[in-house]
PDB file of C-alpha atoms and ligand atoms in Angstrom:
ATOM      1  CA  MET U   1      62.593  23.915 147.870  1.00  0.00           C
ATOM      2  CA  VAL U   2      65.256  26.324 146.349  1.00  0.00           C
ATOM      3  CA  THR U   3      63.831  29.800 147.295  1.00  0.00           C
ATOM      4  CA  GLU U   4      65.448  32.887 145.572  1.00  0.00           C
ATOM      5  CA  LEU U   5      67.348  33.505 148.927  1.00  0.00           C
ATOM      6  CA  ILE U   6      68.643  30.029 148.838  1.00  0.00           C
ATOM      7  CA  GLY U   7      69.649  30.599 145.123  1.00  0.00           C
ATOM      8  CA  ARG U   8      71.691  33.535 146.015  1.00  0.00           C
ATOM      9  CA  ILE U   9      73.454  31.776 148.748  1.00  0.00           C
ATOM     10  CA  GLU U  10      74.158  28.900 146.490  1.00  0.00           C
ATOM     11  CA  ARG U  11      75.786  31.262 143.745  1.00  0.00           C
ATOM     12  CA  TYR U  12      77.808  32.871 146.484  1.00  0.00           C
ATOM     13  CA  LEU U  13      79.247  29.422 147.529  1.00  0.00           C
ATOM     14  CA  ASP U  14      80.207  28.711 144.017  1.00  0.00           C
ATOM     15  CA  VAL U  15      82.066  32.144 143.663  1.00  0.00           C
ATOM     16  CA  ALA U  16      83.606  32.840 147.104  1.00  0.00           C
ATOM     17  CA  PRO U  17      85.929  29.992 147.357  1.00  0.00           C
ATOM     18  CA  ARG U  18      87.513  31.192 144.002  1.00  0.00           C
ATOM     19  CA  ALA U  19      89.374  33.986 146.036  1.00  0.00           C
ATOM     20  CA  ARG U  20      91.266  31.265 147.841  1.00  0.00           C
ATOM     21  CA  ALA U  21      91.137  28.258 145.775  1.00  0.00           C
ATOM     22  CA  ASP U  22      91.411  26.834 142.171  1.00  0.00           C
ATOM     23  CA  ALA U  23      88.285  25.302 140.869  1.00  0.00           C
ATOM     24  CA  GLU U  24      88.394  21.983 139.016  1.00  0.00           C
ATOM     25  CA  ALA U  25      85.347  20.046 137.592  1.00  0.00           C
ATOM     26  CA  VAL U  26      85.124  16.399 138.489  1.00  0.00           C
ATOM     27  CA  GLY U  27      81.859  15.097 137.049  1.00  0.00           C
ATOM     28  CA  PRO U  28      78.943  16.976 138.493  1.00  0.00           C
ATOM     29  CA  PHE U  29      81.109  18.558 141.218  1.00  0.00           C
ATOM     30  CA  THR U  30      83.476  21.427 141.402  1.00  0.00           C
ATOM     31  CA  LEU U  31      86.607  20.570 143.552  1.00  0.00           C
ATOM     32  CA  PHE U  32      88.019  23.765 145.039  1.00  0.00           C
ATOM     33  CA  ARG U  33      91.981  23.186 145.334  1.00  0.00           C
ATOM     34  CA  SER U  34      93.087  25.629 148.254  1.00  0.00           C
ATOM     35  CA  ARG U  35      95.925  28.085 147.323  1.00  0.00           C
ATOM     36  CA  MET U  36      96.191  28.512 151.224  1.00  0.00           C
ATOM     37  CA  ALA U  37      97.114  26.207 154.093  1.00  0.00           C
ATOM     38  CA  HIS U  38      93.604  25.279 154.905  1.00  0.00           C
ATOM     39  CA  PRO U  39      92.130  22.626 152.646  1.00  0.00           C
ATOM     40  CA  PHE U  40      88.807  23.074 150.895  1.00  0.00           C
ATOM     41  CA  PHE U  41      86.203  20.612 149.667  1.00  0.00           C
ATOM     42  CA  ALA U  42      84.089  19.738 146.749  1.00  0.00           C
ATOM     43  CA  ARG U  43      80.562  20.904 146.118  1.00  0.00           C
ATOM     44  CA  PRO U  44      77.800  20.651 143.515  1.00  0.00           C
ATOM     45  CA  SER U  45      78.581  22.676 140.306  1.00  0.00           C
ATOM     46  CA  ALA U  46      76.569  25.519 139.293  1.00  0.00           C
ATOM     47  CA  GLY U  47      73.258  24.309 137.552  1.00  0.00           C
ATOM     48  CA  TRP U  48      72.884  21.242 139.710  1.00  0.00           C
ATOM     49  CA  ALA U  49      69.621  19.345 138.759  1.00  0.00           C
ATOM     50  CA  PRO U  50      67.885  17.032 141.478  1.00  0.00           C
ATOM     51  CA  GLY U  51      68.850  13.409 140.955  1.00  0.00           C
ATOM     52  CA  TYR U  52      72.201  14.444 139.311  1.00  0.00           C
ATOM     53  CA  ALA U  53      74.849  12.656 141.304  1.00  0.00           C
ATOM     54  CA  THR U  54      75.196   8.959 141.980  1.00  0.00           C
ATOM     55  CA  ALA U  55      77.564   7.132 144.451  1.00  0.00           C
ATOM     56  CA  ALA U  56      79.789   6.602 141.564  1.00  0.00           C
ATOM     57  CA  ASP U  57      80.103  10.414 140.930  1.00  0.00           C
ATOM     58  CA  VAL U  58      80.944  10.869 144.503  1.00  0.00           C
ATOM     59  CA  GLY U  59      83.330   8.154 144.517  1.00  0.00           C
ATOM     60  CA  ALA U  60      85.252   9.666 141.719  1.00  0.00           C
ATOM     61  CA  VAL U  61      85.451  13.238 143.434  1.00  0.00           C
ATOM     62  CA  CYS U  62      86.737  11.457 146.515  1.00  0.00           C
ATOM     63  CA  GLU U  63      89.393   9.486 144.533  1.00  0.00           C
ATOM     64  CA  ARG U  64      90.425  12.813 143.013  1.00  0.00           C
ATOM     65  CA  GLN U  65      90.769  14.296 146.585  1.00  0.00           C
ATOM     66  CA  ARG U  66      92.776  11.363 147.639  1.00  0.00           C
ATOM     67  CA  GLU U  67      95.224  11.563 144.651  1.00  0.00           C
ATOM     68  CA  LEU U  68      95.676  15.348 145.286  1.00  0.00           C
ATOM     69  CA  GLY U  69      96.526  14.493 149.127  1.00  0.00           C
ATOM     70  CA  LEU U  70      93.268  16.280 150.145  1.00  0.00           C
ATOM     71  CA  PRO U  71      90.811  15.234 152.695  1.00  0.00           C
ATOM     72  CA  GLU U  72      87.735  13.681 151.149  1.00  0.00           C
ATOM     73  CA  ASN U  73      85.030  16.352 151.751  1.00  0.00           C
ATOM     74  CA  VAL U  74      81.905  17.176 150.101  1.00  0.00           C
ATOM     75  CA  GLU U  75      79.585  20.160 151.065  1.00  0.00           C
ATOM     76  CA  TRP U  76      76.268  21.255 149.896  1.00  0.00           C
ATOM     77  CA  ILE U  77      72.819  22.802 150.717  1.00  0.00           C
ATOM     78  CA  LYS U  78      70.254  20.242 151.230  1.00  0.00           C
ATOM     79  CA  GLU U  79      67.369  22.281 149.599  1.00  0.00           C
ATOM     80  CA  VAL U  80      69.621  22.431 146.372  1.00  0.00           C
ATOM     81  CA  ALA U  81      70.600  18.773 146.189  1.00  0.00           C
ATOM     82  CA  PRO U  82      68.366  16.888 148.450  1.00  0.00           C
ATOM     83  CA  GLU U  83      69.376  13.421 147.085  1.00  0.00           C
ATOM     84  CA  LEU U  84      73.216  14.111 147.585  1.00  0.00           C
ATOM     85  CA  GLY U  85      73.081  12.865 151.072  1.00  0.00           C
ATOM     86  CA  THR U  86      72.110   9.341 150.063  1.00  0.00           C
ATOM     87  CA  ALA U  87      74.719   9.115 147.122  1.00  0.00           C
ATOM     88  CA  CYS U  88      77.328  10.218 149.751  1.00  0.00           C
ATOM     89  CA  LYS U  89      76.285   7.540 152.379  1.00  0.00           C
ATOM     90  CA  ASP U  90      76.358   4.968 149.522  1.00  0.00           C
ATOM     91  CA  ALA U  91      79.830   6.012 148.562  1.00  0.00           C
ATOM     92  CA  GLY U  92      80.927   5.357 152.184  1.00  0.00           C
ATOM     93  CA  LEU U  93      80.785   8.862 153.599  1.00  0.00           C
ATOM     94  CA  ARG U  94      79.484  10.083 156.878  1.00  0.00           C
ATOM     95  CA  VAL U  95      77.080  12.841 156.332  1.00  0.00           C
ATOM     96  CA  SER U  96      76.172  15.625 159.037  1.00  0.00           C
ATOM     97  CA  GLU U  97      73.492  18.357 158.746  1.00  0.00           C
ATOM     98  CA  HIS U  98      73.904  21.871 160.300  1.00  0.00           C
ATOM     99  CA  PRO U  99      71.520  24.806 160.469  1.00  0.00           C
ATOM    100  CA  LEU U 100      71.832  27.303 157.640  1.00  0.00           C
ATOM    101  CA  LEU U 101      70.817  30.787 159.142  1.00  0.00           C
ATOM    102  CA  VAL U 102      70.275  34.289 157.500  1.00  0.00           C
ATOM    103  CA  HIS U 103      70.288  37.387 159.151  1.00  0.00           C
ATOM    104  CA  HIS U 104      66.800  38.997 159.487  1.00  0.00           C
ATOM    105  CA  ASP U 105      66.249  41.355 162.231  1.00  0.00           C
ATOM    106  CA  ALA U 106      68.310  44.230 163.691  1.00  0.00           C
ATOM    107  CA  LEU U 107      68.366  43.428 167.370  1.00  0.00           C
ATOM    108  CA  ALA U 108      70.031  45.452 170.151  1.00  0.00           C
ATOM    109  CA  VAL U 109      73.208  43.490 171.209  1.00  0.00           C
ATOM    110  CA  PRO U 110      75.167  44.832 174.368  1.00  0.00           C
ATOM    111  CA  VAL U 111      78.817  45.098 174.374  1.00  0.00           C
ATOM    112  CA  PRO U 112      80.027  43.210 177.723  1.00  0.00           C
ATOM    113  CA  ASP U 113      81.594  45.562 180.434  1.00  0.00           C
ATOM    114  CA  GLY U 114      85.372  45.881 179.868  1.00  0.00           C
ATOM    115  CA  ILE U 115      85.475  44.764 176.340  1.00  0.00           C
ATOM    116  CA  ARG U 116      86.632  46.446 173.174  1.00  0.00           C
ATOM    117  CA  ILE U 117      84.937  44.982 169.882  1.00  0.00           C
ATOM    118  CA  ARG U 118      87.032  46.126 166.782  1.00  0.00           C
ATOM    119  CA  ARG U 119      87.366  45.658 163.134  1.00  0.00           C
ATOM    120  CA  ILE U 120      91.116  44.852 162.038  1.00  0.00           C
ATOM    121  CA  ASP U 121      91.572  47.298 159.540  1.00  0.00           C
ATOM    122  CA  ASP U 122      95.368  46.952 159.222  1.00  0.00           C
ATOM    123  CA  PRO U 123      96.312  43.567 157.712  1.00  0.00           C
ATOM    124  CA  ASP U 124      99.608  43.923 159.628  1.00  0.00           C
ATOM    125  CA  ASP U 125      97.921  44.307 162.613  1.00  0.00           C
ATOM    126  CA  PRO U 126     100.016  42.410 165.335  1.00  0.00           C
ATOM    127  CA  VAL U 127      96.890  40.959 167.057  1.00  0.00           C
ATOM    128  CA  LEU U 128      95.996  38.815 164.161  1.00  0.00           C
ATOM    129  CA  PRO U 129      97.926  35.571 165.191  1.00  0.00           C
ATOM    130  CA  ALA U 130      96.220  35.683 168.512  1.00  0.00           C
ATOM    131  CA  ALA U 131      92.909  36.178 166.885  1.00  0.00           C
ATOM    132  CA  GLN U 132      93.578  32.997 164.675  1.00  0.00           C
ATOM    133  CA  THR U 133      94.789  31.115 167.930  1.00  0.00           C
ATOM    134  CA  VAL U 134      91.639  32.001 169.623  1.00  0.00           C
ATOM    135  CA  ALA U 135      89.354  30.473 166.686  1.00  0.00           C
ATOM    136  CA  ARG U 136      91.518  27.543 166.676  1.00  0.00           C
ATOM    137  CA  LEU U 137      91.100  26.781 170.455  1.00  0.00           C
ATOM    138  CA  ALA U 138      87.514  27.666 170.268  1.00  0.00           C
ATOM    139  CA  TYR U 139      86.806  25.076 167.431  1.00  0.00           C
ATOM    140  CA  ALA U 140      88.915  22.360 169.254  1.00  0.00           C
ATOM    141  CA  SER U 141      86.434  22.872 172.191  1.00  0.00           C
ATOM    142  CA  ALA U 142      83.199  22.458 170.016  1.00  0.00           C
ATOM    143  CA  GLY U 143      79.776  23.411 171.532  1.00  0.00           C
ATOM    144  CA  THR U 144      78.837  26.238 173.630  1.00  0.00           C
ATOM    145  CA  ALA U 145      79.943  25.259 177.034  1.00  0.00           C
ATOM    146  CA  VAL U 146      82.732  27.115 179.203  1.00  0.00           C
ATOM    147  CA  HIS U 147      85.937  25.279 179.661  1.00  0.00           C
ATOM    148  CA  ASP U 148      89.102  26.173 181.525  1.00  0.00           C
ATOM    149  CA  ILE U 149      91.260  26.930 178.366  1.00  0.00           C
ATOM    150  CA  GLY U 150      91.955  30.470 178.369  1.00  0.00           C
ATOM    151  CA  ARG U 151      94.329  33.316 178.295  1.00  0.00           C
ATOM    152  CA  ASN U 152      97.804  31.111 179.269  1.00  0.00           C
ATOM    153  CA  GLU U 153      96.919  28.575 176.424  1.00  0.00           C
ATOM    154  CA  ARG U 154      96.192  31.300 173.937  1.00  0.00           C
ATOM    155  CA  ASN U 155      99.444  33.040 174.569  1.00  0.00           C
ATOM    156  CA  ALA U 156     101.488  29.961 174.676  1.00  0.00           C
ATOM    157  CA  ALA U 157      99.731  28.691 171.268  1.00  0.00           C
ATOM    158  CA  THR U 158     100.180  32.199 169.755  1.00  0.00           C
ATOM    159  CA  GLU U 159     103.893  32.304 170.559  1.00  0.00           C
ATOM    160  CA  GLN U 160     104.395  28.634 168.800  1.00  0.00           C
ATOM    161  CA  ARG U 161     102.824  29.867 165.556  1.00  0.00           C
ATOM    162  CA  ALA U 162     105.218  30.095 162.556  1.00  0.00           C
ATOM    163  CA  PRO U 163     105.984  33.655 161.654  1.00  0.00           C
ATOM    164  CA  ASP U 164     104.307  33.329 158.334  1.00  0.00           C
ATOM    165  CA  ALA U 165     101.188  31.529 159.543  1.00  0.00           C
ATOM    166  CA  SER U 166      98.998  34.631 159.372  1.00  0.00           C
ATOM    167  CA  ASP U 167     100.027  35.596 155.928  1.00  0.00           C
ATOM    168  CA  ASP U 168      97.192  34.118 153.801  1.00  0.00           C
ATOM    169  CA  LEU U 169      94.830  35.995 156.194  1.00  0.00           C
ATOM    170  CA  ARG U 170      96.779  39.348 155.910  1.00  0.00           C
ATOM    171  CA  GLN U 171      96.248  39.038 152.220  1.00  0.00           C
ATOM    172  CA  LEU U 172      92.718  38.172 152.272  1.00  0.00           C
ATOM    173  CA  ILE U 173      92.123  41.300 154.345  1.00  0.00           C
ATOM    174  CA  ARG U 174      94.265  43.554 152.145  1.00  0.00           C
ATOM    175  CA  ASP U 175      92.420  42.380 148.891  1.00  0.00           C
ATOM    176  CA  GLY U 176      88.920  42.877 150.619  1.00  0.00           C
ATOM    177  CA  HIS U 177      88.006  39.166 150.496  1.00  0.00           C
ATOM    178  CA  SER U 178      87.896  38.812 154.522  1.00  0.00           C
ATOM    179  CA  VAL U 179      86.834  41.199 157.191  1.00  0.00           C
ATOM    180  CA  VAL U 180      88.102  40.217 160.706  1.00  0.00           C
ATOM    181  CA  VAL U 181      86.439  41.415 164.000  1.00  0.00           C
ATOM    182  CA  VAL U 182      88.023  40.952 167.649  1.00  0.00           C
ATOM    183  CA  ALA U 183      86.793  41.136 171.085  1.00  0.00           C
ATOM    184  CA  GLU U 184      89.604  42.137 173.324  1.00  0.00           C
ATOM    185  CA  ASP U 185      90.125  42.673 177.138  1.00  0.00           C
ATOM    186  CA  GLU U 186      93.102  44.444 178.523  1.00  0.00           C
ATOM    187  CA  HIS U 187      94.919  41.055 178.359  1.00  0.00           C
ATOM    188  CA  GLY U 188      94.211  40.356 174.607  1.00  0.00           C
ATOM    189  CA  VAL U 189      91.825  38.530 172.179  1.00  0.00           C
ATOM    190  CA  LEU U 190      89.017  36.808 173.741  1.00  0.00           C
ATOM    191  CA  CYS U 191      86.851  36.107 170.622  1.00  0.00           C
ATOM    192  CA  SER U 192      87.273  36.613 167.030  1.00  0.00           C
ATOM    193  CA  GLY U 193      85.161  36.127 163.466  1.00  0.00           C
ATOM    194  CA  GLY U 194      85.002  37.040 160.003  1.00  0.00           C
ATOM    195  CA  HIS U 195      83.032  37.554 157.039  1.00  0.00           C
ATOM    196  CA  ASN U 196      83.821  37.022 153.454  1.00  0.00           C
ATOM    197  CA  PRO U 197      81.849  39.470 151.166  1.00  0.00           C
ATOM    198  CA  VAL U 198      81.292  38.801 147.364  1.00  0.00           C
ATOM    199  CA  GLY U 199      78.880  41.414 145.911  1.00  0.00           C
ATOM    200  CA  ASP U 200      75.875  41.709 147.983  1.00  0.00           C
ATOM    201  CA  VAL U 201      76.269  38.423 149.832  1.00  0.00           C
ATOM    202  CA  THR U 202      78.644  37.591 152.662  1.00  0.00           C
ATOM    203  CA  GLU U 203      79.004  34.299 154.935  1.00  0.00           C
ATOM    204  CA  ILE U 204      80.022  34.922 158.597  1.00  0.00           C
ATOM    205  CA  VAL U 205      82.787  32.505 159.369  1.00  0.00           C
ATOM    206  CA  GLY U 206      85.003  31.410 162.020  1.00  0.00           C
ATOM    207  CA  VAL U 207      83.267  32.982 165.065  1.00  0.00           C
ATOM    208  CA  GLY U 208      85.099  31.421 168.184  1.00  0.00           C
ATOM    209  CA  THR U 209      85.172  32.382 171.706  1.00  0.00           C
ATOM    210  CA  LEU U 210      88.198  31.534 174.227  1.00  0.00           C
ATOM    211  CA  PRO U 211      86.382  28.467 176.154  1.00  0.00           C
ATOM    212  CA  SER U 212      87.074  30.259 179.503  1.00  0.00           C
ATOM    213  CA  ALA U 213      85.431  33.589 178.202  1.00  0.00           C
ATOM    214  CA  ARG U 214      82.280  32.123 176.990  1.00  0.00           C
ATOM    215  CA  GLN U 215      78.671  32.927 177.943  1.00  0.00           C
ATOM    216  CA  ARG U 216      79.332  36.589 178.614  1.00  0.00           C
ATOM    217  CA  GLY U 217      77.984  37.936 175.266  1.00  0.00           C
ATOM    218  CA  LEU U 218      81.290  38.110 173.297  1.00  0.00           C
ATOM    219  CA  GLY U 219      80.100  35.725 170.387  1.00  0.00           C
ATOM    220  CA  ALA U 220      77.054  37.588 170.153  1.00  0.00           C
ATOM    221  CA  ALA U 221      78.673  40.965 170.171  1.00  0.00           C
ATOM    222  CA  VAL U 222      81.384  40.109 167.498  1.00  0.00           C
ATOM    223  CA  THR U 223      78.625  38.576 165.221  1.00  0.00           C
ATOM    224  CA  ASP U 224      76.556  41.772 165.581  1.00  0.00           C
ATOM    225  CA  THR U 225      79.713  43.745 164.733  1.00  0.00           C
ATOM    226  CA  LEU U 226      80.354  41.730 161.563  1.00  0.00           C
ATOM    227  CA  VAL U 227      76.633  42.094 160.686  1.00  0.00           C
ATOM    228  CA  ALA U 228      76.691  45.990 161.004  1.00  0.00           C
ATOM    229  CA  ASP U 229      79.918  46.172 158.897  1.00  0.00           C
ATOM    230  CA  ALA U 230      78.384  43.857 156.044  1.00  0.00           C
ATOM    231  CA  ILE U 231      75.223  46.235 156.241  1.00  0.00           C
ATOM    232  CA  ARG U 232      77.514  49.229 155.897  1.00  0.00           C
ATOM    233  CA  ARG U 233      78.840  47.691 152.848  1.00  0.00           C
ATOM    234  CA  GLY U 234      75.421  47.460 151.340  1.00  0.00           C
ATOM    235  CA  ILE U 235      75.499  43.682 151.525  1.00  0.00           C
ATOM    236  CA  GLU U 236      71.717  42.354 151.437  1.00  0.00           C
ATOM    237  CA  VAL U 237      72.317  38.629 152.402  1.00  0.00           C
ATOM    238  CA  ILE U 238      74.221  37.858 155.515  1.00  0.00           C
ATOM    239  CA  PHE U 239      74.390  34.018 156.228  1.00  0.00           C
ATOM    240  CA  LEU U 240      76.255  31.524 158.157  1.00  0.00           C
ATOM    241  CA  SER U 241      76.029  27.834 159.041  1.00  0.00           C
ATOM    242  CA  ALA U 242      75.946  26.899 162.710  1.00  0.00           C
ATOM    243  CA  ASP U 243      77.602  23.612 163.985  1.00  0.00           C
ATOM    244  CA  THR U 244      74.550  22.677 166.189  1.00  0.00           C
ATOM    245  CA  ASP U 245      71.339  23.707 167.220  1.00  0.00           C
ATOM    246  CA  ASP U 246      72.771  25.084 170.482  1.00  0.00           C
ATOM    247  CA  VAL U 247      75.271  27.189 168.443  1.00  0.00           C
ATOM    248  CA  ALA U 248      72.545  28.408 166.150  1.00  0.00           C
ATOM    249  CA  ARG U 249      70.644  29.784 169.036  1.00  0.00           C
ATOM    250  CA  VAL U 250      73.404  32.090 169.937  1.00  0.00           C
ATOM    251  CA  TYR U 251      72.948  33.608 166.210  1.00  0.00           C
ATOM    252  CA  GLU U 252      69.337  33.528 166.611  1.00  0.00           C
ATOM    253  CA  ARG U 253      69.818  35.948 169.446  1.00  0.00           C
ATOM    254  CA  VAL U 254      71.310  38.423 167.333  1.00  0.00           C
ATOM    255  CA  GLY U 255      68.575  38.274 164.634  1.00  0.00           C
ATOM    256  CA  PHE U 256      69.348  35.228 162.387  1.00  0.00           C
ATOM    257  CA  ARG U 257      66.697  32.870 161.199  1.00  0.00           C
ATOM    258  CA  ARG U 258      67.031  29.412 159.810  1.00  0.00           C
ATOM    259  CA  VAL U 259      66.351  29.090 156.274  1.00  0.00           C
ATOM    260  CA  GLY U 260      67.699  25.686 155.362  1.00  0.00           C
ATOM    261  CA  THR U 261      70.270  23.017 155.966  1.00  0.00           C
ATOM    262  CA  ALA U 262      74.049  23.015 155.225  1.00  0.00           C
ATOM    263  CA  CYS U 263      75.385  19.415 154.664  1.00  0.00           C
ATOM    264  CA  VAL U 264      79.073  18.015 155.075  1.00  0.00           C
ATOM    265  CA  ALA U 265      80.059  14.520 154.119  1.00  0.00           C
ATOM    266  CA  SER U 266      83.677  13.337 154.932  1.00  0.00           C
ATOM    267  CA  ALA U 267      85.522  10.069 155.033  1.00  0.00           C
ATOM    268  CA  VAL U 268      84.561   7.980 158.164  1.00  0.00           C
TER     269      VAL U 268
HETATM  270  C1  COA J   1      79.409  29.488 169.636  1.00  0.00           C
HETATM  271  C2  COA J   1      80.307  30.294 170.308  1.00  0.00           C
HETATM  272  C3  COA J   1      81.078  31.202 169.450  1.00  0.00           C
HETATM  273  C4  COA J   1      79.563  31.379 171.193  1.00  0.00           C
HETATM  274  O1  COA J   1      80.430  32.256 171.961  1.00  0.00           O
HETATM  275  P1  COA J   1      80.060  32.992 173.318  1.00  0.00           P
HETATM  276  O2  COA J   1      80.784  34.080 173.452  1.00  0.00           O
HETATM  277  O3  COA J   1      79.928  31.939 174.370  1.00  0.00           O
HETATM  278  O4  COA J   1      78.571  33.470 172.964  1.00  0.00           O
HETATM  279  P2  COA J   1      77.543  34.332 173.834  1.00  0.00           P
HETATM  280  O5  COA J   1      78.042  34.667 175.187  1.00  0.00           O
HETATM  281  O6  COA J   1      77.248  35.484 173.051  1.00  0.00           O
HETATM  282  O7  COA J   1      76.208  33.458 174.034  1.00  0.00           O
HETATM  283  C5  COA J   1      76.298  32.099 174.452  1.00  0.00           C
HETATM  284  C6  COA J   1      75.152  31.890 175.620  1.00  0.00           C
HETATM  285  O8  COA J   1      75.608  32.503 176.775  1.00  0.00           O
HETATM  286  C7  COA J   1      74.637  33.207 177.129  1.00  0.00           C
HETATM  287  N1  COA J   1      75.120  34.653 177.719  1.00  0.00           N
HETATM  288  C8  COA J   1      75.388  35.861 177.082  1.00  0.00           C
HETATM  289  N2  COA J   1      75.851  36.783 178.097  1.00  0.00           N
HETATM  290  C9  COA J   1      75.609  36.074 179.185  1.00  0.00           C
HETATM  291  C10 COA J   1      75.764  36.493 180.579  1.00  0.00           C
HETATM  292  N3  COA J   1      76.170  37.820 180.909  1.00  0.00           N
HETATM  293  N4  COA J   1      75.303  35.691 181.633  1.00  0.00           N
HETATM  294  C11 COA J   1      75.022  34.462 181.375  1.00  0.00           C
HETATM  295  N5  COA J   1      74.747  34.094 180.088  1.00  0.00           N
HETATM  296  C12 COA J   1      75.124  34.821 179.130  1.00  0.00           C
HETATM  297  C13 COA J   1      73.829  33.646 175.911  1.00  0.00           C
HETATM  298  O9  COA J   1      72.449  33.945 175.899  1.00  0.00           O
HETATM  299  C14 COA J   1      73.932  32.459 175.244  1.00  0.00           C
HETATM  300  O10 COA J   1      73.061  31.422 175.805  1.00  0.00           O
HETATM  301  P3  COA J   1      72.328  30.136 174.811  1.00  0.00           P
HETATM  302  O11 COA J   1      73.411  29.154 174.589  1.00  0.00           O
HETATM  303  O12 COA J   1      71.260  29.650 175.685  1.00  0.00           O
HETATM  304  O13 COA J   1      71.782  30.817 173.618  1.00  0.00           O
HETATM  305  C15 COA J   1      81.298  29.621 171.422  1.00  0.00           C
HETATM  306  O14 COA J   1      80.524  28.824 172.237  1.00  0.00           O
HETATM  307  C16 COA J   1      82.442  28.785 170.600  1.00  0.00           C
HETATM  308  O15 COA J   1      83.424  29.404 170.233  1.00  0.00           O
HETATM  309  N6  COA J   1      82.038  27.639 170.178  1.00  0.00           N
HETATM  310  C17 COA J   1      83.042  26.780 169.495  1.00  0.00           C
HETATM  311  C18 COA J   1      83.117  27.182 167.924  1.00  0.00           C
HETATM  312  C19 COA J   1      81.906  27.264 167.363  1.00  0.00           C
HETATM  313  O16 COA J   1      80.974  26.384 167.230  1.00  0.00           O
HETATM  314  N7  COA J   1      81.723  28.510 166.474  1.00  0.00           N
HETATM  315  C20 COA J   1      80.602  28.807 165.814  1.00  0.00           C
HETATM  316  C21 COA J   1      80.820  28.138 164.343  1.00  0.00           C
HETATM  317  S1  COA J   1      79.189  28.355 163.539  1.00  0.00           S
END
């Protein structure tokens, strides 16, 4: 069912990518063509009605993505377009489902000893490349388990980044489209994450902890600081999609509740 809350998230998801991408209508979909290094996806256009898309519609948007050299990728909220999973599978895509959560309760979240949590206010802050490296290394080790990838790998990978590799994010921070929070010890960044405010709704994105620093409360503390920042801005709906139920539990511990299902379809 499309509740008022899901409707607000759905409207946000139609608007927010436009700060980073150009929107192109392809049948019943909006294809977001990224102006940044990171590619986007297609999603149902505003005004989606049940039963709207066929496998042929999905095939057409994938063909356009291939033509543009983009990955074939469709994202949607299951409650908004419950039939789209079948259309995507019939078009030959692989579909995955992820918990969609909204912040509901303010809980006391401790900051681990020896850790400083801070929002990056200066877009030219020299720590930004390390923050992005931490997120990349975190996502390369999906799930919540501790691994031995740590400080040395972070430092080596940060040094290898192109000098302009943080320019897109610096501009988004400058323009107020992105807020970034980091958790650091005396040797550097261990966890980072962000939120992307649009009006009174925001999405928490890219929370990642260096694999060797997991299960110490850093992910929870960074998420809680992002939530506090959003609330200070007067934002009413703070949502995110978690990769798995295990990851969702980390967010539930800081006051998020599951409200729906986010779907992703991509080429097999
Ligand atoms: C998801 C992720 C960000 C969590 O980061 P984290 O810093 O390990 O998060 P936390 O330490 O706050 O919580 C993780 C677990 O450690 C536990 N924990 C926290 N402090 C602890 C402590 N001092 N001692 C023991 N366990 C502790 C938490 O209770 C939680 O347990 P649970 O998995 O049973 O719920 C991290 O695993 C990651 O980067 N994963 C890959 C990227 C990803 O999926 N990101 C999220 C996208 S939505």
